[in-house]
Structure formats: C-alpha cells, structure tokens
Short mmCIF file of C-alpha atoms in Angstrom, two decimals:
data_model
loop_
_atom_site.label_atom_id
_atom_site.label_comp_id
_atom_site.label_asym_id
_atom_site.label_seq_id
_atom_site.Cartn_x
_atom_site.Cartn_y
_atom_site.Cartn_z
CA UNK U 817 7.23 -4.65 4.76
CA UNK U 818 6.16 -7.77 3.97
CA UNK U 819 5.90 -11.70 4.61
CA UNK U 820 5.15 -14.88 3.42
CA UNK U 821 1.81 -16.32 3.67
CA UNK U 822 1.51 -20.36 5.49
CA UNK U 823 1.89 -23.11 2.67
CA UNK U 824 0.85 -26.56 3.36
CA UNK U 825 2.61 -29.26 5.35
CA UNK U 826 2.46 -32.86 4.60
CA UNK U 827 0.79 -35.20 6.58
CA UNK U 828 2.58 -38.04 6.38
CA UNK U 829 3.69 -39.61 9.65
CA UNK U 830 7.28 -38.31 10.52
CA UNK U 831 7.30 -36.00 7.90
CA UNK U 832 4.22 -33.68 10.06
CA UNK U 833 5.72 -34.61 13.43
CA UNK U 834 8.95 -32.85 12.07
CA UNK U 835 7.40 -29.77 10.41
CA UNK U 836 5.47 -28.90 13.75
CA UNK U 837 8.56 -28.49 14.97
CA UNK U 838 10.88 -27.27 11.93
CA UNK U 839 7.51 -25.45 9.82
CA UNK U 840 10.28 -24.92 7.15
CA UNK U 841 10.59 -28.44 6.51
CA UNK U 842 6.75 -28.54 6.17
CA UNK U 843 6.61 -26.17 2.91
CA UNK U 844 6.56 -26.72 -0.25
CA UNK U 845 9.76 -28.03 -1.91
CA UNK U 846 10.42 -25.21 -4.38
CA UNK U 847 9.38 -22.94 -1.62
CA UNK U 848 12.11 -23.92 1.15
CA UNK U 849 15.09 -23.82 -1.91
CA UNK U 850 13.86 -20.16 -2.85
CA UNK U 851 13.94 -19.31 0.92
CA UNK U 852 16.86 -20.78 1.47
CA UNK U 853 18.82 -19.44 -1.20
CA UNK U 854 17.55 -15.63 -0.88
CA UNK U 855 18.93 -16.21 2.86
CA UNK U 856 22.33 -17.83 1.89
CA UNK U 857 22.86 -15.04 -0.43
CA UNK U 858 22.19 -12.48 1.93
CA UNK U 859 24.78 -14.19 4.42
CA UNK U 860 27.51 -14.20 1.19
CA UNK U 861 26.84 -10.13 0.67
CA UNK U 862 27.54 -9.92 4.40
CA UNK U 863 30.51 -11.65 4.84
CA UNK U 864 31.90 -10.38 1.26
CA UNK U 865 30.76 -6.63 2.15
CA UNK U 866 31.93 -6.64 5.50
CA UNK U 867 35.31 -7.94 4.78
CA UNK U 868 35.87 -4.89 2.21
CA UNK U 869 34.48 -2.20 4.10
CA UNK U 870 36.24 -0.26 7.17
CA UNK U 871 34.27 0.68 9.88
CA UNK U 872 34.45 4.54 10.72
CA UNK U 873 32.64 5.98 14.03
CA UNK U 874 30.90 8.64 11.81
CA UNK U 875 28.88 5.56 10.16
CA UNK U 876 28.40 3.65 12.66
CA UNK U 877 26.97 6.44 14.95
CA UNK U 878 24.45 7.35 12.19
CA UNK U 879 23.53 3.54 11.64
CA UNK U 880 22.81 3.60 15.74
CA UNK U 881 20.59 6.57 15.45
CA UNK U 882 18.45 5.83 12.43
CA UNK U 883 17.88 2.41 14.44
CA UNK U 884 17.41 3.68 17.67
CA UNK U 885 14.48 5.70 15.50
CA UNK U 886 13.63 2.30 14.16
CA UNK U 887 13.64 1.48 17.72
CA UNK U 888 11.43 4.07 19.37
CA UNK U 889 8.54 3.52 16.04
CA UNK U 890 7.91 0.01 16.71
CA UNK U 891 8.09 0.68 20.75
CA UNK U 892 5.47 3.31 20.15
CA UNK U 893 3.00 1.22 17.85
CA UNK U 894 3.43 -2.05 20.19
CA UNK U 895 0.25 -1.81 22.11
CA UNK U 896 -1.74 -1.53 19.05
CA UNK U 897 -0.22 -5.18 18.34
CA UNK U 898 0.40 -6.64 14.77
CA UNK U 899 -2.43 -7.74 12.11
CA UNK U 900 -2.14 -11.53 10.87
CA UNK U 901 -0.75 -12.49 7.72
CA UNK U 902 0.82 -9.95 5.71
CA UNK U 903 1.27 -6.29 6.92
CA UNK U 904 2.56 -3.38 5.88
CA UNK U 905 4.99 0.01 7.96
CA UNK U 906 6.72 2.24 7.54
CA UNK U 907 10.48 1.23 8.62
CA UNK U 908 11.40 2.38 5.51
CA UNK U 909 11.90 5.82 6.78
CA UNK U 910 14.68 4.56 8.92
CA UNK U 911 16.34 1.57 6.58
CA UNK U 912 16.04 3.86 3.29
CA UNK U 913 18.68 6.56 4.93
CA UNK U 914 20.95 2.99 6.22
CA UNK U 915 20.91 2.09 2.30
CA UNK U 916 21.92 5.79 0.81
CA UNK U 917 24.29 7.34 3.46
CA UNK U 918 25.94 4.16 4.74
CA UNK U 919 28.25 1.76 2.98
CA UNK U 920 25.84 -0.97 1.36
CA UNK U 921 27.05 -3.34 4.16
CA UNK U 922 25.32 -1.48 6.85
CA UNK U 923 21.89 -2.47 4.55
CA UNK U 924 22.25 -6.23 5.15
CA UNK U 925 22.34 -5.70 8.82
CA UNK U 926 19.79 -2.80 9.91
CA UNK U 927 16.37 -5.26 9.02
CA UNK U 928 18.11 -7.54 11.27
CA UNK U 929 17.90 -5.62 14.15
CA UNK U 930 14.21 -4.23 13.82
CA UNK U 931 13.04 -7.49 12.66
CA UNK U 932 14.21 -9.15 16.22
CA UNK U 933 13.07 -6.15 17.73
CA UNK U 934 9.51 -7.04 16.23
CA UNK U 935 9.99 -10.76 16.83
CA UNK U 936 10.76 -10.14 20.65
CA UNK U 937 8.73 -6.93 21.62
CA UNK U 938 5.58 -6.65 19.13
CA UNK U 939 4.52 -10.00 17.79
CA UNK U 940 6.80 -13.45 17.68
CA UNK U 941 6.10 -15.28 14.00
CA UNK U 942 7.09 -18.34 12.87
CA UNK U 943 11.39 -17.81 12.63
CA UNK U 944 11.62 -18.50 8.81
CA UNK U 945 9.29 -15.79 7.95
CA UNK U 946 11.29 -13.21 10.16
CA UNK U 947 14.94 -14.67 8.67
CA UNK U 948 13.47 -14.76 5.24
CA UNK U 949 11.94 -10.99 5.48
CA UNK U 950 15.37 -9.58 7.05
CA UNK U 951 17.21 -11.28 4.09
CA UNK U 952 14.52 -10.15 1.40
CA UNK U 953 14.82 -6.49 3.19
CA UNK U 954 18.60 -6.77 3.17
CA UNK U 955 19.24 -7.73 -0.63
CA UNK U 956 16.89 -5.40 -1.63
CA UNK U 957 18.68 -2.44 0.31
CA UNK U 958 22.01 -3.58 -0.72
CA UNK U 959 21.34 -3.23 -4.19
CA UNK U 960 19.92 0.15 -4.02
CA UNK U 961 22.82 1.30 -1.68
CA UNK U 962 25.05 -0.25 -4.41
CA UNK U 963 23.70 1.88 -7.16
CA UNK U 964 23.08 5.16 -5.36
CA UNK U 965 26.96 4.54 -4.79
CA UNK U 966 27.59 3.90 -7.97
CA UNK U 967 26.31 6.91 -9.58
CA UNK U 968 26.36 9.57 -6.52
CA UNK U 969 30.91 9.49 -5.63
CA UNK U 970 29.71 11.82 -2.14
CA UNK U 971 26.57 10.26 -0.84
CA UNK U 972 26.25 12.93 1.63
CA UNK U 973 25.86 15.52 -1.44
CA UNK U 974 22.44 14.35 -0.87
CA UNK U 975 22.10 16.85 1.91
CA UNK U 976 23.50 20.04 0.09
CA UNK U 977 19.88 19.76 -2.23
CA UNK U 978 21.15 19.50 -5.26
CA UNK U 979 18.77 18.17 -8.13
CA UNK U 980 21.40 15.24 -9.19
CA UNK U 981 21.88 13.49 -6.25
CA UNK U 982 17.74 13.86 -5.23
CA UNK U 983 16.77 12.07 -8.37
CA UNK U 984 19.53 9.48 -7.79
CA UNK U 985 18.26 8.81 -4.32
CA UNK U 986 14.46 8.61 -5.42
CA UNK U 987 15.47 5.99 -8.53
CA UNK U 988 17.76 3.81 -5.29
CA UNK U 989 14.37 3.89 -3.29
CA UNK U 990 12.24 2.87 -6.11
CA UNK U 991 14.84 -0.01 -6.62
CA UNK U 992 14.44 -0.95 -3.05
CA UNK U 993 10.93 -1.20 -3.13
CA UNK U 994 10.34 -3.04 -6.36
CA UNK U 995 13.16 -5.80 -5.25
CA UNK U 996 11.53 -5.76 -1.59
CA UNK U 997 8.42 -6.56 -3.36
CA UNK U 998 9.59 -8.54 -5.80
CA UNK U 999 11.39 -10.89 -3.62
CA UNK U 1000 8.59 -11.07 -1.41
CA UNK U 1001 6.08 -11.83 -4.26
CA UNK U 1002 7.92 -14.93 -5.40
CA UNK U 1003 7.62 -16.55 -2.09
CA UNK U 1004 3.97 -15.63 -1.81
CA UNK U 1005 3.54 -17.18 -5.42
CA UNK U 1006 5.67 -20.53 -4.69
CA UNK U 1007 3.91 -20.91 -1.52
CA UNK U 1008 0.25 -20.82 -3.51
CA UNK U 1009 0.99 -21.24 -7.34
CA UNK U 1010 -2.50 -20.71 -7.72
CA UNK U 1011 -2.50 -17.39 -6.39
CA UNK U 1012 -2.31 -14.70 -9.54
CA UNK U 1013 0.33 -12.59 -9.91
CA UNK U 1014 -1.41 -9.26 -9.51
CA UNK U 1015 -2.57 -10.42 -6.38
CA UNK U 1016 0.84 -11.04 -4.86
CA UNK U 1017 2.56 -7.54 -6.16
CA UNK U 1018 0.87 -4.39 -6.12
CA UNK U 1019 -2.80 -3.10 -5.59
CA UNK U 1020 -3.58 0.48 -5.45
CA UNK U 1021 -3.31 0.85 -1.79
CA UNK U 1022 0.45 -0.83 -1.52
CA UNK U 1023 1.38 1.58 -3.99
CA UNK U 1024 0.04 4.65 -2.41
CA UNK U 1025 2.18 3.23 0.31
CA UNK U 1026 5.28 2.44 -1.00
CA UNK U 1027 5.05 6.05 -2.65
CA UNK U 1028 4.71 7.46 0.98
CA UNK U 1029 7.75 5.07 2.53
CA UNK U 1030 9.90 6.09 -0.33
CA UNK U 1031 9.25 10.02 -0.05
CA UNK U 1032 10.04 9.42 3.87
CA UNK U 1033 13.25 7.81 3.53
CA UNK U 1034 15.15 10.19 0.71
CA UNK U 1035 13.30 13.16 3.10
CA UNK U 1036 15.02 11.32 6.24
CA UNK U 1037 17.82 11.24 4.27
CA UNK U 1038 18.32 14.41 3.29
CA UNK U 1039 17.63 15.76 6.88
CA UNK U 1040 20.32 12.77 8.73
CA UNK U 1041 23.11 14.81 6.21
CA UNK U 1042 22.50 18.20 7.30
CA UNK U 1043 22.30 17.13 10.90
CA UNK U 1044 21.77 13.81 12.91
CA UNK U 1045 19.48 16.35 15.18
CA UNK U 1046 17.41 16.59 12.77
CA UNK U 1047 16.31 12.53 13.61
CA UNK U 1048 14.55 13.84 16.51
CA UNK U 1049 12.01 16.19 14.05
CA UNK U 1050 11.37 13.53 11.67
CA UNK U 1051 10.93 11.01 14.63
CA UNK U 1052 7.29 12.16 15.58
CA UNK U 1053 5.40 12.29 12.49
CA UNK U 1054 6.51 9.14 11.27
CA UNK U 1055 5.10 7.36 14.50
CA UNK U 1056 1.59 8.89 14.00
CA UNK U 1057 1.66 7.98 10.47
CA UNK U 1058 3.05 4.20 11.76
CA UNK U 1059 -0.06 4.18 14.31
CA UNK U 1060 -2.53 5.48 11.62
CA UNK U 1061 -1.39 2.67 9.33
CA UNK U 1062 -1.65 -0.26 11.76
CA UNK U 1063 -4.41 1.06 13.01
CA UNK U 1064 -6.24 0.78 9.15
CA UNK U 1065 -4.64 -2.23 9.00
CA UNK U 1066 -6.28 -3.90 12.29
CA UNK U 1067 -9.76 -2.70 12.07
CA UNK U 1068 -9.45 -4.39 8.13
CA UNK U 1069 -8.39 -7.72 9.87
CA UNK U 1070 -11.39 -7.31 12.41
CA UNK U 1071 -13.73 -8.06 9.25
CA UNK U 1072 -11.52 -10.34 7.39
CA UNK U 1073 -11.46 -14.23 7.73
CA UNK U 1074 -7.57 -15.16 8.54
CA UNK U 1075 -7.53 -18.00 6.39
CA UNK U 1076 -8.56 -17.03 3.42
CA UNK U 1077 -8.94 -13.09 3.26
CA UNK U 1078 -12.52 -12.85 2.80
CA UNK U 1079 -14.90 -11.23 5.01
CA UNK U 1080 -15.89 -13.03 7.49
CA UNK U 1081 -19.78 -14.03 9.03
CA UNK U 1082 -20.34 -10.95 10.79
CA UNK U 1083 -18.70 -8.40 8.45
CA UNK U 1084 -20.75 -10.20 5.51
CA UNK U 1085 -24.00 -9.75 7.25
CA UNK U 1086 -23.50 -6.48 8.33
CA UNK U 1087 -22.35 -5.61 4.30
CA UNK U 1088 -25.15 -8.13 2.67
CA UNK U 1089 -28.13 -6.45 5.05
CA UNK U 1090 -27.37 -3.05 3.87
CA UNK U 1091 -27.46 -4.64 -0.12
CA UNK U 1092 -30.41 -5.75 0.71
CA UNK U 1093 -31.82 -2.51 2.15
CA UNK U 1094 -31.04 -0.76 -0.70
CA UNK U 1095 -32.16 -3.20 -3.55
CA UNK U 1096 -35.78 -3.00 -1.96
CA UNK U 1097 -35.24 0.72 -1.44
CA UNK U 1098 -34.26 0.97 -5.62
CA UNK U 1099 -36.24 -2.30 -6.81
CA UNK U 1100 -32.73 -3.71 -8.20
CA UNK U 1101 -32.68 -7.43 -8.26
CA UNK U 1102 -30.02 -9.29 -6.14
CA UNK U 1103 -29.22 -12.80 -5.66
CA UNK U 1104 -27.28 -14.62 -2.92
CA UNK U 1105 -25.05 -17.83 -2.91
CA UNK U 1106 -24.71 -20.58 -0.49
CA UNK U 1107 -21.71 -22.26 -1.67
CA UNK U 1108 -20.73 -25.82 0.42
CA UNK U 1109 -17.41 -27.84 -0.31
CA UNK U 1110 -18.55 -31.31 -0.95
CA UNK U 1111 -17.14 -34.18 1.28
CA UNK U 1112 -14.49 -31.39 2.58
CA UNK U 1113 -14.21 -33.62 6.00
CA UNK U 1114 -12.62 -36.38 3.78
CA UNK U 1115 -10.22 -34.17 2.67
CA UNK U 1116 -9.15 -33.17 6.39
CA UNK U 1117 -9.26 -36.98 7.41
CA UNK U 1118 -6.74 -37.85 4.59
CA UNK U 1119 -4.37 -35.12 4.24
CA UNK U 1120 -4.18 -33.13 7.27
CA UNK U 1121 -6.17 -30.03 8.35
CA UNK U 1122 -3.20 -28.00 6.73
CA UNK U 1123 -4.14 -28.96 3.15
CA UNK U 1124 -7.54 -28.85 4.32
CA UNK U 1125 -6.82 -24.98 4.62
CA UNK U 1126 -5.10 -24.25 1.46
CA UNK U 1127 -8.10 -25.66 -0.09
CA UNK U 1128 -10.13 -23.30 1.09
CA UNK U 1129 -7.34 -20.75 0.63
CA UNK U 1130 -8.26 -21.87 -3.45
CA UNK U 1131 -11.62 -21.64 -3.01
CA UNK U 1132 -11.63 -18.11 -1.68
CA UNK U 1133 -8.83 -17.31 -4.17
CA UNK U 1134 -10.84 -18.59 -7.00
CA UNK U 1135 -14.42 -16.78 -5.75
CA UNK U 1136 -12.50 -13.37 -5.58
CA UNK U 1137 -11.34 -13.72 -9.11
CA UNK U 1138 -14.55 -14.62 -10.87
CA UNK U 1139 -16.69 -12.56 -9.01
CA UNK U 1140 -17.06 -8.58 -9.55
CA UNK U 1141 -15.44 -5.83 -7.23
CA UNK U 1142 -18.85 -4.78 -5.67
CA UNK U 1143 -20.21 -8.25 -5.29
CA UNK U 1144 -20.54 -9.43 -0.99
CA UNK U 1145 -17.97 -12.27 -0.99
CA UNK U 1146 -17.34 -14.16 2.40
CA UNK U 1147 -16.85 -16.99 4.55
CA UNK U 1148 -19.55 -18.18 6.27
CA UNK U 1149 -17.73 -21.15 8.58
CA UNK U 1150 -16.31 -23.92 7.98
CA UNK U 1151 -16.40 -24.98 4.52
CA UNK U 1152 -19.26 -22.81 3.54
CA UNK U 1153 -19.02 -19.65 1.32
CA UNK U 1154 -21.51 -16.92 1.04
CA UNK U 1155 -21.96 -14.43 -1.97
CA UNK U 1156 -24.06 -11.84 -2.83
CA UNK U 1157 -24.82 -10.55 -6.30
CA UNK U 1158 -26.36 -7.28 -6.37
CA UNK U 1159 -27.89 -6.58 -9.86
CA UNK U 1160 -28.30 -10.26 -10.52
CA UNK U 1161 -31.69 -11.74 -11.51
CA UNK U 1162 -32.20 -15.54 -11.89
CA UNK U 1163 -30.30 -16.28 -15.28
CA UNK U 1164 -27.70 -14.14 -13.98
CA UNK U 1165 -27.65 -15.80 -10.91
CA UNK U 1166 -27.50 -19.00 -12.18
CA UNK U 1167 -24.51 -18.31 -14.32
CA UNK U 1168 -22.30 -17.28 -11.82
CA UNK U 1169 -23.05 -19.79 -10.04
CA UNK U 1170 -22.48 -22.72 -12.61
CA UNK U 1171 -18.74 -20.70 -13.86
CA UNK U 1172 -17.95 -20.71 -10.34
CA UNK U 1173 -18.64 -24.66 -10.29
CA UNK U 1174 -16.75 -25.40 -13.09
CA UNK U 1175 -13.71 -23.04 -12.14
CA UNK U 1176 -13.53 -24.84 -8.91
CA UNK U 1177 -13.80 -27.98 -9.85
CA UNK U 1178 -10.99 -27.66 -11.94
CA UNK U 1179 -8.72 -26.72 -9.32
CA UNK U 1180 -5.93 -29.03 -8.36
CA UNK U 1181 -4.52 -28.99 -4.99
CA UNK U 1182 -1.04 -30.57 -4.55
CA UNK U 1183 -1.06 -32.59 -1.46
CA UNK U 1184 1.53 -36.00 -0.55
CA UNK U 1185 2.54 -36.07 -4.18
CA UNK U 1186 -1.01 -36.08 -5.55
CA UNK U 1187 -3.25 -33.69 -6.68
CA UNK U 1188 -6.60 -32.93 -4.88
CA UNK U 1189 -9.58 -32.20 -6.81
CA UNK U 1190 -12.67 -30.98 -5.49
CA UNK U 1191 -16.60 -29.83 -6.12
CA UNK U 1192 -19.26 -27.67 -4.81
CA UNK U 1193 -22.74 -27.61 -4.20
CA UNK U 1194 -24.67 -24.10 -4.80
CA UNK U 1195 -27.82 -23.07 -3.36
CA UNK U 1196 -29.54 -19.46 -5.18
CA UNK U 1197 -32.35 -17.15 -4.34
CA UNK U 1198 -33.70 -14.26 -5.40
CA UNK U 1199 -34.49 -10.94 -3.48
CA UNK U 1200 -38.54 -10.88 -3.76
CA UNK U 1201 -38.85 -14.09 -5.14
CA UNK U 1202 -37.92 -16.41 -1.91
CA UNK U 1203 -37.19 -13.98 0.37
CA UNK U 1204 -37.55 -9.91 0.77
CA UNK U 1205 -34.77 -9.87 4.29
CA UNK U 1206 -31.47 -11.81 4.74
CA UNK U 1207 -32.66 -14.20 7.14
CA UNK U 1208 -35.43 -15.44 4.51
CA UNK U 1209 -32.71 -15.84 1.58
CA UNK U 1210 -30.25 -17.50 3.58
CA UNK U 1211 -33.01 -20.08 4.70
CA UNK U 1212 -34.38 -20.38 0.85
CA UNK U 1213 -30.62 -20.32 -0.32
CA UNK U 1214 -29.76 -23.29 2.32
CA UNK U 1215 -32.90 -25.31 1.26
CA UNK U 1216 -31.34 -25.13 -2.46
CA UNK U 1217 -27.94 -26.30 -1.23
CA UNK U 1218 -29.64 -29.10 0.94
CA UNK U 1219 -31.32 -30.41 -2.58
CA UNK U 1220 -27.77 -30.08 -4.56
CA UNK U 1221 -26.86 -32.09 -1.85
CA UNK U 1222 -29.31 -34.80 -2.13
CA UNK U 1223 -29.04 -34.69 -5.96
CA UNK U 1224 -25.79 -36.01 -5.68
CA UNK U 1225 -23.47 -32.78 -5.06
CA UNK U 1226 -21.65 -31.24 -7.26
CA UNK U 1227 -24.42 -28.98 -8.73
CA UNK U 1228 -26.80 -25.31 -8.49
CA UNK U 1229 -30.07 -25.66 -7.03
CA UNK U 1230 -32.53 -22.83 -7.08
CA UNK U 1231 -35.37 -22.97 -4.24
CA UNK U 1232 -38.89 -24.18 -5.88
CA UNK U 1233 -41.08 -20.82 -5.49
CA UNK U 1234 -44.65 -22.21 -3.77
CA UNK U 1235 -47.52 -20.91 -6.24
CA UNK U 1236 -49.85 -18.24 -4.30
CA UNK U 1237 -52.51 -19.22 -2.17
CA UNK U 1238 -56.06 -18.89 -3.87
CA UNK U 1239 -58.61 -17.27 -1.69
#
C-alpha cells in the first residue's frame, strides 16, 4: 500500500525540540487534523462494529489463516528490506479475502496486524505513518466489506462461481482500492499542497498494480470458500510476485535521490552520457542545465534544514512538471539541479531555462507562518558548441552558472563561445 511522504517541521525553539520527538506535532496543521481524524474514525468503526458483531470460530479461524499468509509474505520478502518513501505490495491478496468473507469488522483489524508485523520485522517508520496507513487500509476495507454485504446476503456464494457474486466482489475491490488511494492521496497532497494531483493518485504503473492486487484478492477469495487448503496453493506465487515487486521497486530507489525523487548524480551521468553518445552518433542538438538555488544556505540557517528540504522537494516537483518525459532530470548535490534537453538547440535551450526561472521563482514555501520565496541561477551549453563529452558541458555549463552568479543571481547565462584560432 501506501504512505505519507515527510512534511516540514517548524523550527522554532520548543516547537522543533518537541517534533523530534512527537514528528506528528511537527506537520503541517491541516495535515495532523486529517490524520487524526481518518484515525479516530477508524477507532469509532471498531468499537461500533465490534460491539454488533458475534464472533464465530469459523471466522475467526479464516481471519488467522489469511494473516498467517500475510505473515509468511512479508517474512519471505524481509531480507530484500523496504524502499524509502512510498512503496507499493501486494497484501492485498490476503486483506481483500478479510474484507469479502469476514464481517466488515474483521477489515479494521487485519492491516493492524501486518502493519506491526512490518514495523517490527521488515523496516520500523516513523509511528504516525504506520497508525495512519492501518487506519487508511482499514476504512477503506470496511467500506468495501460493507457493500459486498450489502448486495451479496451469502458472502461465501462467492465460492460456488457464480457470475453475480464475482462481479460484486470485483466492484468491493475496486472500492477498496480507489478509497485506499484516495485516502492516502489527501495526506500526500496536505503534506505538499504544491504537489499536483495526478502525481499523488495514479500513474500507469500503480494501476497495472492495483489491477493485479485486486484480481489476487477476489481469486484468493474465491479459493479461501471452497477450501481454507487451498491458502497453501495461492501462498507461493504471491511471494514471488511480492519479491519481484520489491525487488523493481529497490533497484528504482538505487537511482533515485530520496529527497526529492529525481535521479540522482550517478544515475544522471550514467543516463546523460548515453544522450550524449547518441546525439553525436545522429547529429541531434542537446543542451544541458546547471541549475543552483540562490542563497539556499540562508534558507537552512533561518528555518531549519527541514524546510530547507521541502524546498528542494518544490524545486524538483516544479522541474518534473515543466520539463518533457524524455528530458535527463536530476539532482546533482546539494542545492544543485542538473537537466538535459535532448533535441534542444540554443533558443530552445534558453527558453526552458528562463520558464523554469520564472515558475520557480514564483513558488511559495510556507515556513513559521511566512511564506518563502526563492530564485535560481542557470548555466546552458550546447552539445558541439562548448563541449562534444559530458565532462566538457558540465565545465562550460558551470562557468555560465558562475557568471549568473556574479551578475547578481537570479538569471540564465550561456558560456561565451571563444572565436577559432587563426593559423
């Protein structure tokens, strides 16, 4: 499933001292009433559910099994360890069945015990993240179980194959995802209101996966109704597809910067040196960016490192969204952001650079009731022009950015090109 990414903490004195040891407290305001109230209603369903429902051995011994599955996945995928930031499984396959066989009580509780399971044996997170994502998880289940219930009188018709109760089930897991990610994408967005919508719900690859984790869970469905044995078939394949998945998952994070998503130094070099290889193979033109933060230490020295991060969490937010699919975005260290622009000559160049300027520097960051604005200085060259290799460009590029600099910042500087020695 997923989780909430870090929002900023205040430095004020107290208030930080307090946060490092309560992070909670350290969000954003709207952020810790949205978490807070997603939890407390999660705690209201379970004491209002579990008060009306009876507890039969039959249930329980099924809600024991599909977690002892639960169990046995994460206990199988713990040596591969846990990707930063947000990350996707498949414990779907075992909470999905929970939500459609079980009375929509046992929903609430079966994230619980996987998320401590995750918490204690795979990776231990901040606690508000796992409390929130159990809650999220919980609601989300609930309401499916509710209305597969609702519409299906014998839930365990599901097993007997007929077409009715199949489609039911497959509508109750599409509910479960899109509140799952739903819930999850309104924390994401309060946490970083400058983060886009589409980039907090759905890309193509969450989809293909939620598709997969729902046609698990109504298959592990079906198969718990005919026969709890039948756990023991299912068990296998979804641990290799678990393993596959984190797997993906941590060889992506092995080229991505964990603060802000992009690609970091060496992933960028290794993707901008075969650009370059192939623009002098075709004769394309190609540009690259050198893009500084201007007096980014201040920022650290007066509001804390942590809004010193979400700035740059901006920054890379705003560079993905300007820039094209295909273009070499990354982070270079520190407050410095490389990009190259494949297909870019100079006046092409130079207008990317100048939109990304101006979207920047109207970006404001919230920070101890004020709002941070900042700039950046750009340094450009050209493939051919100031260099023909990445090592010349980044040197020509860095000599433009150390001009912007000395112009007085906030600016795009373009390498003079010496005129040809005459013989």
């Amino acid at each position: 499933m997923a989780a909430t990414g870090h929002a900023s903490i205040n430095s004020r004195d107290g208030v930080s001292t307090l946060a490092g040891r309560w992070p909670l407290l350290g969000q954003r305001r709207p952020l810790v009433v949205y978490l807070c109230a997603i939890v407390g209603l999660d705690l209201i369903a379970m004491v209002g559910l579990g008060a009306s429902t009876s507890l039969r051995w039959r249930d329980l011994l099924m809600f024991c099994a599909l977690m002892g599955c639960g169990a046995v996945c994460i206990e199988a995928t713990r040596r591969l360890g846990m990707p930063s930031g947000v990350a996707r499984d498949l414990l779907s396959a075992w909470w999905l069945p929970v939500a459609l066989l079980l009375p929509p009580v046992y929903a609430l509780f079966s994230p619980i015990v996987l998320q401590i399971l995750l918490q204690v044996r795979v990776k231990a997170t901040v606690l508000y993240r796992r409390v929130f994502s159990s809650a999220a998880i919980g609601l989300a289940g609930c309401t499916a179980s509710l209305a597969f219930h609702h519409v299906v009188d014998d839930p365990w018709s599901l097993s007997q194959g007929g077409g009715g109760p199949i489609f039911y089930a497959v509508g109750a897991a599409a509910l479960f995802a899109l509140l799952n990610i739903f819930l999850i994408a309104i924390a994401a967005h309060t946490a970083d209101p400058e983060t886009p919508w589409r980039e907090v719900l759905w890309n193509k690859e969450s989809l293909l996966l939620d598709i997969v984790e729902l046609c698990l869970g109504v298959t592990v469905s079906i198969g718990c109704g005919v026969n709890l044995v039948l756990l023991l078939l299912a068990l296998p394949p979804v641990v290799l597809l678990q393993r596959s998945l984190l797997h993906a998952q941590l060889q992506a994070a092995a080229r991505t910067d964990a603060k802000t998503g992009l690609l970091n130094a060496a992933a960028w070099q290794r993707e901008a040196d075969t650009e370059i290889v192939r623009s002098r193979r075709t004769g394309d033109t190609l540009a690259l960016l050198i893009i500084d933060i201007d007096h980014f230490k201040r920022v650290n020295d007066a509001h804390g490192h942590l809004v010193g991060d979400q700035v740059l969490v901006g920054v890379a937010a705003t560079l993905r969204n300007q820039l094209r699919d295909y273009d070499v975005v990354g982070r270079f260290g520190g407050e410095e952001f490389v990009v190259l622009l494949p297909g870019a000559d100079s006046h092409e160049a130079r207008r990317v650079a100048e939109r990304l300027r101006t979207r920047i520097g109207h970006m404001a960051i919230p920070a101890d009731d004020a709002l941070i604005r900042i700039t950046i200085s750009v340094g450009v060259a050209l493939i051919g022009v100031h260099g023909d290799d990445l090592i010349e460009l980044l040197a020509a590029a860095d000599l433009a950015l150390y001009r912007a600099k000395e112009l007085g910042r906030d600016r795009v500087c373009v390498p003079a090109v010496q005129p040809p020695r005459q013989l």
